[in-house]
Amino acid sequence: MKRRVVVTGLGAVTSLSCRVEDLWQRILRGESGIRPITIFDITGHRVRFAGEVPNWTTDGYVSPKDAKRVDRFTQFAMVAGIDAVKDSGLDFTKEEPFRCGVILGSGIGGLNEIECQHGRLLEKGPDKVSAFTIPKLMVNAASGHVSIQYGLRGPNAAVATACASATNAMGDAYKAIQYDDADIMVTGGTEAALTPMGIAGFANMRALSERNDDPQRASRPFDADRDGFVLSEGAGLLVFEELEHAKRRGAKIYAEVLGYGASADAGHITQPDEHGIGAAKAMTLALRDARMSPEEIGYINAHGTSTPLGDAAETAAIKTVFGGWAHQVSISSTKSQLGHLLGASGGVELIFSALALRDEVIPPTINLDTPDPKCDLDYTPKQPKPRKFNVAMSNSFGFGGHNGSIIIGTLR
């Protein structure tokens, strides 16, 4: 018999706020974290705005010496991880370390480190390349450092499935506890691809919005005038815990993890399947894993990136899975406010799904002024909506054709 898994801690680093409750209230007010880029010279770039974490510092969390030895994406994970563990009330010195693990997602890893050290190689020669280059850039650096912070010796892995990374990581963490490989897992995703090469690469493939004169209205999922996603950075980490373990220590429980599904489009390296066949399969598998019918889902935190192809494909997939209920379920894309955190997006969005369950409110999709006729479901435009519901689904779909859906619900 599978063991039950609950969410007991939340931590986030985003362009809008690095405090979960403050972030949630600002999401409900429809605020945007999208602004002109300040962390590097944007001269000559086609796109000059993003979801940048402003005034970033690890002060109070990680020493300056240790912070210098890790890339920005690992710094985000370490800070969000500390907040999530603190929120959970766990004291890892009282836990069996081999029963506690970390699985984190990141689409790209230490891109900034690659760019910096490549510059040093060209300008100063091979002897000047930092000895920390490889341990800083590797995708598993974030999960490794979070485990080192707390001495967690259980399952430890990094998942790199582009924009589905965090959701796939959380699915793996969920199963690690279900199948008795661990009692506690720190999980979610982190990303810091907001670099000169990162934004140029996405911009030159025409994946990004180019509304340089109106950044806060650039991310507009499901709107007829959307022109691409907004590149963002940050982290969303959660503590997953076996239910009885959480009960024994009197933990605060946000939600129960009920189901997870994953699939591949196997069609194109960047474009989603036009009919959302792979996305629909991930949602169907998550429902089957949860032993639920579509009518039990009250809210879907959509992948909803604001790309012309992706939003229409996700809408088609939801219709395939939910049938007539597709027009009754509440949907929103919080990427309208934060932009797209790539491999971190699923972690942040599961946090929003848990808080939506707790507060019985659907967060809004801002900038949805003119609905695309191909996107004709209830996307909760502009304003949050009160709704009593017990189960939410969060979707993540990534380049490479990776699809992941995870279902959480109020503890019964």
mmCIF file of C-alpha atoms in Angstrom, residues 8 36 44 59 77 81 93 95 106 119 126 128 143 151 154 161 211 219-220 222 287 309 355 384 393:
data_model
loop_
_atom_site.group_PDB
_atom_site.id
_atom_site.type_symbol
_atom_site.label_atom_id
_atom_site.label_comp_id
_atom_site.label_asym_id
_atom_site.label_seq_id
_atom_site.Cartn_x
_atom_site.Cartn_y
_atom_site.Cartn_z
ATOM 1 C CA THR A 8 4.459 20.928 5.235
ATOM 2 C CA PRO A 36 13.629 46.261 -17.326
ATOM 3 C CA GLY A 44 22.058 45.463 -28.433
ATOM 4 C CA ASP A 59 22.592 37.889 3.664
ATOM 5 C CA ALA A 77 17.653 27.093 -4.005
ATOM 6 C CA GLY A 81 15.140 25.747 0.929
ATOM 7 C CA THR A 93 19.132 17.077 13.933
ATOM 8 C CA GLU A 95 15.681 13.055 12.077
ATOM 9 C CA SER A 106 16.566 23.061 -13.077
ATOM 10 C CA GLY A 119 35.019 34.922 -20.999
ATOM 11 C CA PRO A 126 43.091 28.428 -19.434
ATOM 12 C CA LYS A 128 42.679 31.633 -15.143
ATOM 13 C CA SER A 143 20.289 19.667 -4.758
ATOM 14 C CA GLY A 151 23.159 16.774 6.268
ATOM 15 C CA GLY A 154 18.565 10.099 1.637
ATOM 16 C CA THR A 161 13.471 18.428 -18.208
ATOM 17 C CA ARG A 211 7.004 44.453 -25.617
ATOM 18 C CA SER A 219 3.092 38.268 -20.270
ATOM 19 C CA ARG A 220 -0.506 37.727 -21.389
ATOM 20 C CA PHE A 222 -4.494 33.049 -23.410
ATOM 21 C CA LEU A 287 -5.905 11.681 -12.342
ATOM 22 C CA LEU A 309 1.203 27.650 -29.781
ATOM 23 C CA LEU A 355 -2.335 28.519 -0.980
ATOM 24 C CA PRO A 384 -9.075 36.653 -8.123
ATOM 25 C CA MET A 393 -3.877 20.404 -10.528
#
